[in-house]
Coordinates of C-alpha atoms in Angstrom, one line a residue:
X16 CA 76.1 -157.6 -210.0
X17 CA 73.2 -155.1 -209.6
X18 CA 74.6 -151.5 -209.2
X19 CA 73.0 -149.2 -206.8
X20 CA 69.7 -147.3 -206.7
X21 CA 70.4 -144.2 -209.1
X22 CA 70.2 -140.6 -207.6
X23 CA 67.1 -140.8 -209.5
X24 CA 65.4 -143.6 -207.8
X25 CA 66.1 -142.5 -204.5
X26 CA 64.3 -139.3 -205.1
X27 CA 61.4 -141.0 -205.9
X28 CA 61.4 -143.4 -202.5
X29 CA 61.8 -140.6 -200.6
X30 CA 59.3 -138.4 -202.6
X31 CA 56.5 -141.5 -201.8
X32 CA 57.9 -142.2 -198.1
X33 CA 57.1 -138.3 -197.5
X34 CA 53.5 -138.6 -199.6
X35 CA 52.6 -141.5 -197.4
X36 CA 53.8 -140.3 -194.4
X37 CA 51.5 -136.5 -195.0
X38 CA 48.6 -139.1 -196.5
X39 CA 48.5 -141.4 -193.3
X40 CA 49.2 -138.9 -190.7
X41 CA 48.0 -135.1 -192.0
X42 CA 49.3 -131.7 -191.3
X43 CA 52.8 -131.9 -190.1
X44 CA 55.2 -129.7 -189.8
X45 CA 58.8 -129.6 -192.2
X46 CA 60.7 -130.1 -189.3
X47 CA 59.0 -133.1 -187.6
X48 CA 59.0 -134.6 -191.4
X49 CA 62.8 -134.0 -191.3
X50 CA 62.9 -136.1 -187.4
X51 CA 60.3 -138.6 -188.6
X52 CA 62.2 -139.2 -192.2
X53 CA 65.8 -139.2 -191.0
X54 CA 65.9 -136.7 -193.9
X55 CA 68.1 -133.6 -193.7
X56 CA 66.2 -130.3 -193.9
X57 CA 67.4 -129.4 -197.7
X58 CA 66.2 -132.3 -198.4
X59 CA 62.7 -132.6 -197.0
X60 CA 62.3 -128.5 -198.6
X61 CA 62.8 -130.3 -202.0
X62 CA 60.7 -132.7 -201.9
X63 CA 57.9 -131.1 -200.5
X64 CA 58.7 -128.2 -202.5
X65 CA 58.2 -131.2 -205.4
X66 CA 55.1 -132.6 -204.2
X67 CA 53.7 -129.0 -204.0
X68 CA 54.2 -128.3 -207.3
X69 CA 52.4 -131.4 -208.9
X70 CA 49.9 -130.2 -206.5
X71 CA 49.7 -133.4 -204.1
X72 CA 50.6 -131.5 -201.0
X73 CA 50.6 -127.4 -199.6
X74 CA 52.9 -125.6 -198.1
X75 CA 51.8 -122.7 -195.7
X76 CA 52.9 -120.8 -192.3
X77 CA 51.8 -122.3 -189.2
X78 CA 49.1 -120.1 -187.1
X79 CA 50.8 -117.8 -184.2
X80 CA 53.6 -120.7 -182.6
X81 CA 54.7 -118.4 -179.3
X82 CA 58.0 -118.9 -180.1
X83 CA 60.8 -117.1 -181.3
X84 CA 62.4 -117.5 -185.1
X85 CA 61.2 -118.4 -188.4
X86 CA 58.8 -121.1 -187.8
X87 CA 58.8 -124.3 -190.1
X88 CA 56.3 -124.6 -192.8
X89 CA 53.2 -126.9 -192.4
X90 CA 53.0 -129.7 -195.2
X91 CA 49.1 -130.4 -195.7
X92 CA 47.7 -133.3 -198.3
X93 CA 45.8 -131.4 -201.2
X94 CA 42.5 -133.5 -199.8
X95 CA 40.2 -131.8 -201.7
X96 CA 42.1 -131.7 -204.8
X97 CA 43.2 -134.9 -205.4
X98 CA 40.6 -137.6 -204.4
X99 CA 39.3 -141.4 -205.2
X100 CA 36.5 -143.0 -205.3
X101 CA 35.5 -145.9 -203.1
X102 CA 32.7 -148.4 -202.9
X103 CA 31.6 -151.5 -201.0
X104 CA 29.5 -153.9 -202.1
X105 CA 28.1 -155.6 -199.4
X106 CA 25.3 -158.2 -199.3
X107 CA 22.3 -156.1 -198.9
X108 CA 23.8 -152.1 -200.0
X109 CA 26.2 -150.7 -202.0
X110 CA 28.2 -147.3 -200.7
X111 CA 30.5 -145.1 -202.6
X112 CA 32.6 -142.1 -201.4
X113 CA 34.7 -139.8 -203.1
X114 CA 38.0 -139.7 -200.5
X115 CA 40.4 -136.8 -200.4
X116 CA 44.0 -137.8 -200.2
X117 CA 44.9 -138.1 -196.8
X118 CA 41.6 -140.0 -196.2
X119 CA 39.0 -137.3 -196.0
X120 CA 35.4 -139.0 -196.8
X121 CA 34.3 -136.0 -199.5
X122 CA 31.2 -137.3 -200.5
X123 CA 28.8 -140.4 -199.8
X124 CA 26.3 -142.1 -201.5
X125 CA 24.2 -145.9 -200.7
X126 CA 21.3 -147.7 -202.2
X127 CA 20.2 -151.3 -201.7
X128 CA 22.1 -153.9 -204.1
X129 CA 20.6 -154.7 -207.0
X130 CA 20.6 -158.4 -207.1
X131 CA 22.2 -160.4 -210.1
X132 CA 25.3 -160.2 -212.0
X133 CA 28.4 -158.1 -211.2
X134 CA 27.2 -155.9 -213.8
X135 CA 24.0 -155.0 -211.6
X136 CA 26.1 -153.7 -209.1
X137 CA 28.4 -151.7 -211.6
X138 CA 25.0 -149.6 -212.6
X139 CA 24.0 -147.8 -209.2
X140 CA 28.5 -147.3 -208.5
X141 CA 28.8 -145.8 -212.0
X142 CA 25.7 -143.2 -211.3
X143 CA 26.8 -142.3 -207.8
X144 CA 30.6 -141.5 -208.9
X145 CA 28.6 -139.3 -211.8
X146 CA 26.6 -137.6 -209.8
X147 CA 29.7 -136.7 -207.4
X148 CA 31.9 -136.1 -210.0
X149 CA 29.8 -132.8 -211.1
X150 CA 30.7 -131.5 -207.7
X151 CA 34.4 -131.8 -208.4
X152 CA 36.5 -128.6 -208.7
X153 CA 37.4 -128.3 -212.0
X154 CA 41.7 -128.3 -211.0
X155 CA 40.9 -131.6 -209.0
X156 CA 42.8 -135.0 -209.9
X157 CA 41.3 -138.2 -209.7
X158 CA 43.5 -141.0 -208.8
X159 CA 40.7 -143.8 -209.5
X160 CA 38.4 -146.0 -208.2
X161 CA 38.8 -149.3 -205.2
X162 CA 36.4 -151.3 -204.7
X163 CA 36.0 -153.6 -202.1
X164 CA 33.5 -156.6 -202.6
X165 CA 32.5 -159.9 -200.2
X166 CA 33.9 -162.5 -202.2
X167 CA 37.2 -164.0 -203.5
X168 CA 39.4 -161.4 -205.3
X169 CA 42.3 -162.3 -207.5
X170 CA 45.1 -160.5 -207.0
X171 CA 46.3 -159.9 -210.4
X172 CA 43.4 -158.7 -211.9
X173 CA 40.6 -158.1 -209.4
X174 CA 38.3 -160.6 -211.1
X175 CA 35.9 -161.6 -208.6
X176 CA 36.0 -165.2 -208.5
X177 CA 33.7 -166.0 -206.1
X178 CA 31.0 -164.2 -203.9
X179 CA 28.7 -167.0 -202.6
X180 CA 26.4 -164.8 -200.6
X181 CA 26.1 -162.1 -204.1
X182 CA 25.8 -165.0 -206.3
X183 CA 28.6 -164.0 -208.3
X184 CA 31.4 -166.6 -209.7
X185 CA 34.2 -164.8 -212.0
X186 CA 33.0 -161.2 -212.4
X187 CA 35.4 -158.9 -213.6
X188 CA 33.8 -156.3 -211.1
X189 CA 36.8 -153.7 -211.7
X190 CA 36.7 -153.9 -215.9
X191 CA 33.6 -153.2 -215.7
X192 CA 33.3 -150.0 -213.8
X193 CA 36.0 -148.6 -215.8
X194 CA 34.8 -149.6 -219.3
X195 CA 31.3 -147.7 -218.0
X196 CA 33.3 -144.7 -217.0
X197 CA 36.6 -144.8 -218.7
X198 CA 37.0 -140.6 -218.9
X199 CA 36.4 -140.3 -215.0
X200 CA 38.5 -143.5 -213.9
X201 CA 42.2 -143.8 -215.0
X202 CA 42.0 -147.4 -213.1
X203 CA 39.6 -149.3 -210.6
X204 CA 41.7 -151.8 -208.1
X205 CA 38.9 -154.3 -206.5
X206 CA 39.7 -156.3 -203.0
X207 CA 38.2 -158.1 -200.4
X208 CA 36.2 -156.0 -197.6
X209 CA 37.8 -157.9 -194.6
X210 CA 41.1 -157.6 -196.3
X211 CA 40.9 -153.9 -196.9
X212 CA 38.8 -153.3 -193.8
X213 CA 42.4 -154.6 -191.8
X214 CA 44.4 -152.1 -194.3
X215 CA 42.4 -149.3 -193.1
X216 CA 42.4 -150.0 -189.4
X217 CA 45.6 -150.2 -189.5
X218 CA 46.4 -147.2 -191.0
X219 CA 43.8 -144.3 -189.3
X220 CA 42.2 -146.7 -187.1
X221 CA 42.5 -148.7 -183.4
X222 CA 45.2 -150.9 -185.1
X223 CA 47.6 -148.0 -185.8
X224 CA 51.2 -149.0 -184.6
X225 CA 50.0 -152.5 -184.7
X226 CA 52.1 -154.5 -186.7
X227 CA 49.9 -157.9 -186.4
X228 CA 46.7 -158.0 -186.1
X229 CA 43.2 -159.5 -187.5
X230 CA 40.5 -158.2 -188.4
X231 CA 37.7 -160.9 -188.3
X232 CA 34.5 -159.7 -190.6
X233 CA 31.3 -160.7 -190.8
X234 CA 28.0 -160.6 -192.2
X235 CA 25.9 -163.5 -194.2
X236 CA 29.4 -164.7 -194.3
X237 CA 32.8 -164.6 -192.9
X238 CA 36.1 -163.7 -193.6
X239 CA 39.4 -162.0 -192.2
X240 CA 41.8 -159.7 -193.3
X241 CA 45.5 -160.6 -191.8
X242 CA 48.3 -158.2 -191.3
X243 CA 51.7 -160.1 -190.2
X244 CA 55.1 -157.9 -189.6
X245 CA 53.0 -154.9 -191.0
X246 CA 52.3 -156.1 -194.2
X247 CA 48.8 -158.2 -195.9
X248 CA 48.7 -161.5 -195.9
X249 CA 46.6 -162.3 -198.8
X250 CA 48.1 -165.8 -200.4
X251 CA 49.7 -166.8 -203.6
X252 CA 46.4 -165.3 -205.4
X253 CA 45.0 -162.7 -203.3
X254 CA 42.9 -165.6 -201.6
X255 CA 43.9 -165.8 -198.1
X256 CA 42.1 -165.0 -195.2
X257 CA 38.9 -167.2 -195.7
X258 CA 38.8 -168.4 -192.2
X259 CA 34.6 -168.6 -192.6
X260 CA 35.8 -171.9 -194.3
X261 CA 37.9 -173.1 -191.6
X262 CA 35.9 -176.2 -190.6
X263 CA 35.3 -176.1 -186.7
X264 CA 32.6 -178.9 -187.0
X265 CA 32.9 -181.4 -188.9
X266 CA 29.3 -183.2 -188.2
X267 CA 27.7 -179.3 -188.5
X268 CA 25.3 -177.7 -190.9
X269 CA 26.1 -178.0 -195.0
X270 CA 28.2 -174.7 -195.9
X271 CA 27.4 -172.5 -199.3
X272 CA 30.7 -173.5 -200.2
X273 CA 29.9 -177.5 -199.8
X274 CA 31.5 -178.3 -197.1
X275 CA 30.3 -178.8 -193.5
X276 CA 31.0 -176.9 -190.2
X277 CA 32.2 -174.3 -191.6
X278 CA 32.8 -171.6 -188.9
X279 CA 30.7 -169.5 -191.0
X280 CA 27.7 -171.6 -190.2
X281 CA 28.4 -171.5 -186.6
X282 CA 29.1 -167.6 -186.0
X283 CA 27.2 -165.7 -189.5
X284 CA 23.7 -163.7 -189.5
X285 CA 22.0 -167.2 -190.4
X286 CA 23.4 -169.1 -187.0
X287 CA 22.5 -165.8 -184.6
X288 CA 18.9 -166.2 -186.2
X289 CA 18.2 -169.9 -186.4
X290 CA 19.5 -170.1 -182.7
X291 CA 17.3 -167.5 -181.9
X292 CA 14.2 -168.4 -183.5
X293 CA 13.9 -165.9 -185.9
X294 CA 13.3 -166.6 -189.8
X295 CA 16.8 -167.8 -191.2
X296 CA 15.2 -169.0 -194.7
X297 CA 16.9 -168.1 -198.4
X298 CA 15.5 -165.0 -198.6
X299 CA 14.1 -163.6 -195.2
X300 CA 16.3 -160.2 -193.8
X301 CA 19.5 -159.9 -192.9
X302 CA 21.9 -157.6 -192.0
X303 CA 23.0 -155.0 -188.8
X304 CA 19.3 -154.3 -188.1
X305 CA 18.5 -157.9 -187.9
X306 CA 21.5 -158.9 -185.8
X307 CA 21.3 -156.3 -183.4
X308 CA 17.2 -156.9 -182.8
X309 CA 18.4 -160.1 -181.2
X310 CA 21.3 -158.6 -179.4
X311 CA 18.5 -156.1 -178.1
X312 CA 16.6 -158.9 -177.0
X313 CA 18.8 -160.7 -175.4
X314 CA 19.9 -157.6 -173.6
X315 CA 16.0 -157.1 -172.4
X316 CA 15.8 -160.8 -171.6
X317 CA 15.1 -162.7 -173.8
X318 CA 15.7 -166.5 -173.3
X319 CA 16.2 -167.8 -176.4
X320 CA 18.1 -164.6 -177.7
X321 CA 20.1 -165.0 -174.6
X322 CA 21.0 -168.6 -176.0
X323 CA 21.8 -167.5 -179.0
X324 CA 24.3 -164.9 -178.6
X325 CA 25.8 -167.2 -175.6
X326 CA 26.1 -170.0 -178.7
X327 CA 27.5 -168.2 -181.3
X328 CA 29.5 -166.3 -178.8
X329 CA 31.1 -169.6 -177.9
X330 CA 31.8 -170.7 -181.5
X331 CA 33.5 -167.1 -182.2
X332 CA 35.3 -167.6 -179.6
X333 CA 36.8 -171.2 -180.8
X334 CA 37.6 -169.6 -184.5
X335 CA 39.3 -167.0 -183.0
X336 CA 41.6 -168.9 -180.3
X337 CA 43.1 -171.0 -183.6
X338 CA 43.9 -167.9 -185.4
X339 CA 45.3 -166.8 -182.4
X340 CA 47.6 -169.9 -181.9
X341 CA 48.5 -170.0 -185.6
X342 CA 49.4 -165.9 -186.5
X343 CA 49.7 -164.6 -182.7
X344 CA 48.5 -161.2 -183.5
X345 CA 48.9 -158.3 -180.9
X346 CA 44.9 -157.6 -181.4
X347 CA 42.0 -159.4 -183.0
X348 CA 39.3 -156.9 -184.3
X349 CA 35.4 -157.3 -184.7
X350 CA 33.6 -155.8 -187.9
X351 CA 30.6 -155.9 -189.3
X352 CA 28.0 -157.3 -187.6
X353 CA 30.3 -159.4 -185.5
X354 CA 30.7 -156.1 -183.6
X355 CA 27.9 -156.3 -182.3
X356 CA 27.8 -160.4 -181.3
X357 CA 31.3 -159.7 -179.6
X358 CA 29.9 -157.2 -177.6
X359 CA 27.3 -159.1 -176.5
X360 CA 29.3 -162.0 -176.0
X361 CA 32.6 -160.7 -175.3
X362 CA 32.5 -163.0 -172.2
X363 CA 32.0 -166.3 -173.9
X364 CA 34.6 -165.1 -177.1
X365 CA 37.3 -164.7 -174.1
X366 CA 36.4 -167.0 -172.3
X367 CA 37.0 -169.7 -175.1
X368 CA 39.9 -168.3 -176.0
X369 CA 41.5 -168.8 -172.2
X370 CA 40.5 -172.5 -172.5
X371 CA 41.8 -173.2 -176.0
X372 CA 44.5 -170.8 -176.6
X373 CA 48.0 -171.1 -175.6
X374 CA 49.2 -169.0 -172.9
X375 CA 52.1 -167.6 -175.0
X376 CA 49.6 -166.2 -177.9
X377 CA 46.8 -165.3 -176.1
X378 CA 48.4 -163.5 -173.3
X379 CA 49.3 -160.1 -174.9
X380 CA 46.3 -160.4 -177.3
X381 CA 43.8 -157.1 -176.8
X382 CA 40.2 -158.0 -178.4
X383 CA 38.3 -155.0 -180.3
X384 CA 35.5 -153.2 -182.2
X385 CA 36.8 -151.1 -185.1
X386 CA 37.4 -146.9 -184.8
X387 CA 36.8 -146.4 -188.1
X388 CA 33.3 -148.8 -187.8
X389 CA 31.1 -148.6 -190.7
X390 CA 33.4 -146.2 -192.7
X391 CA 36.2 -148.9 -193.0
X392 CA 35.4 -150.7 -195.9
X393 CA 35.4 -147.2 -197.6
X394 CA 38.6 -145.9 -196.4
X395 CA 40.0 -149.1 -197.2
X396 CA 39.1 -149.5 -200.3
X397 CA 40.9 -145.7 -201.3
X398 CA 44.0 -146.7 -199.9
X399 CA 43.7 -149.4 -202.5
X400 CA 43.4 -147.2 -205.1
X401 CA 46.2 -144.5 -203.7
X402 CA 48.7 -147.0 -203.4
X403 CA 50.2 -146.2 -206.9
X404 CA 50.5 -142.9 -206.1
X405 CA 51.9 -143.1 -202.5
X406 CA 54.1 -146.3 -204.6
X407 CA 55.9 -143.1 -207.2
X408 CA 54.2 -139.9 -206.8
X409 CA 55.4 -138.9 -210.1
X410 CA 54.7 -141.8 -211.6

């Protein structure tokens, strides 16, 4: 029989339930961390007292409170002094931010992708974290690096084994950033950008307090990131939450992935412009711009564009009304350039999901655009890389 957590190991839970709790929700004062912990006041004085002095939080008087006594001591994250960096590689761009602890975007860079192998992409991340790194105070801590990438990630070591629409098939994205930069990144964690996209929603964004939700993402491709009872759903190998591959017409257009009807070619950047008329050819131009031309169109009156966002509205809405009857979330979110087809469509999308979905999933189900918008990916991909810290702060 297993004895008990040591004295020991219950200082270190609580020292990372009181990190995460500073991280996720800012400036708070001791005593609401001693009502929100559960946590006598000794107690929550050690610990941040702790934190302090490894230099992941500060401690300091509050401003003027109007009340009588000694007022309780504001715990702040140390956002400027202990950071990560965080990148998304997306189809057309890559961005990279330095984010404070606490989720404070520090610095941002983008450039167009590079195309080619993973290690083309590693090039433009490792000069942009460079370049920011010279503007680091010299007493700052870097945590590391996340990375979140359009493709298949595995779990255990981030290799990216697939990203159809990057033409990448088993890049080990992460080992390579930190073999280019090994003196500025103690470790690099890689996910998927749906996937981490739903992390950071739910932690700064419209899905906070939401313990089920999905996040549906799209672009040249599709994919969702699924949280169920608060925690990612990501599969035996970090795979889960391809639904672009979810076959909603089987006698549809050939998928990159070779299937057919893949709800990827019903509802992605290549089905909004083929409906439409527009140049949907290897090579022509994708991306937000492109996607919301059409939705402009429509909007001005456009026939065809009308057509097309009614069409692909329809189809979004039958993807989503089976996710909804299989993980009955609370809310279903829109990212990417979906945001902008469900806007334009948010008639058809619920409309679909009324006829198809049943009445005890869909009823309570809210539908969404993100808070956090383009910045999600980012965000997300730093929690990724702070959850070792938050994990065993003194780790």
């Amino acid at each position: 029989m297993r004895a008990g957590p040591s004295q020991e190991e219950i200082r270190r839970q609580n020292l990372g339930a009181l990190l995460r709790f500073v991280h996720v929700r800012g400036q708070i004062s001791r005593a609401e961390l001693t009502s929100e912990l559960g946590l006598n006041r000794s107690t929550i004085g050690a610990l941040t007292a702790d934190l302090a002095g490894v230099g992941l939080v500060s401690e300091e008087a509050p401003r003027e409170t109007g009340r009588a006594g000694r007022p309780s001591l504001v715990v702040r994250p140390s956002s400027d002094l202990v950071y990560a960096y965080a990148a998304s590689v997306e189809v057309d761009r890559i961005r990279v931010a330095r984010v404070g602890l606490g989720g404070v975007v520090l610095d941002q860079r983008e450039a167009p992708r590079p195309r080619g192998e993973a290690i083309e992409a590693v090039r433009p991340i490792a000069e942009f974290v460079a370049q920011m790194a010279l503007d680091v105070p010299p007493q700052a801590r870097c945590i590391g690096a996340g990375i979140a990438v359009c493709g298949l990630v595995r779990r255990e070591d981030g290799l990216v084994r697939l990203g159809p629409h990057l033409g990448w098939m088993d890049e080990p994205l992460g080992h390579a950033l930190q073999d280019r930069l090994p003196d500025l990144l103690p470790q690099v964690a890689v996910g998927n950008v749906a996937d981490l996209c739903a992390l950071a929603e739910h932690t700064r964004g419209v899905a906070v307090g939401c313990a089920n939700l999905i996040y549906v993402y799209g672009d040249v491709g599709v994919g969702a990131g699924i949280i169920a009872g608060g925690r990612r759903v990501t599969g035996h190998g970090g795979y889960g939450g391809e639904v672009g591959h979810m076959v909603v017409n089987p006698h549809g257009r050939p998928c990159g992935c070779g299937s057919r009807g893949c709800w990827e070619t019903e509802i992605g950047e290549y089905a909004l412009l083929r409906a439409s008329g527009r140049d949907c050819s290897p090579g022509a131009p994708t991306g937000a711009e492109v996607v919301l031309s059409v939705v402009d169109a429509a909007a001005r009156g456009d026939a065809s564009a009308q057509t097309a966002v009614r069409q692909v509205g329809d189809w979004l809405g039958f993807g989503v009304a089976n996710l909804v009857n299989i993980f009955n979330p609370e809310l279903v979110i829109f990212g990417g350039t979906l945001r902008d087809v469900y806007l334009a469509a948010a008639a058809q999308v619920r409309s679909r999901l009324n006829s198809i979905g049943l009445p005890a999933t869909r009823e309570h189900v809210r539908l969404r655009t993100p808070k956090l918008g383009n910045d999600a990916a980012l965000l997300g991909a730093a929690e990724l890389a702070f959850e070792q810290l938050l994990a065993d702060p003194l780790g």
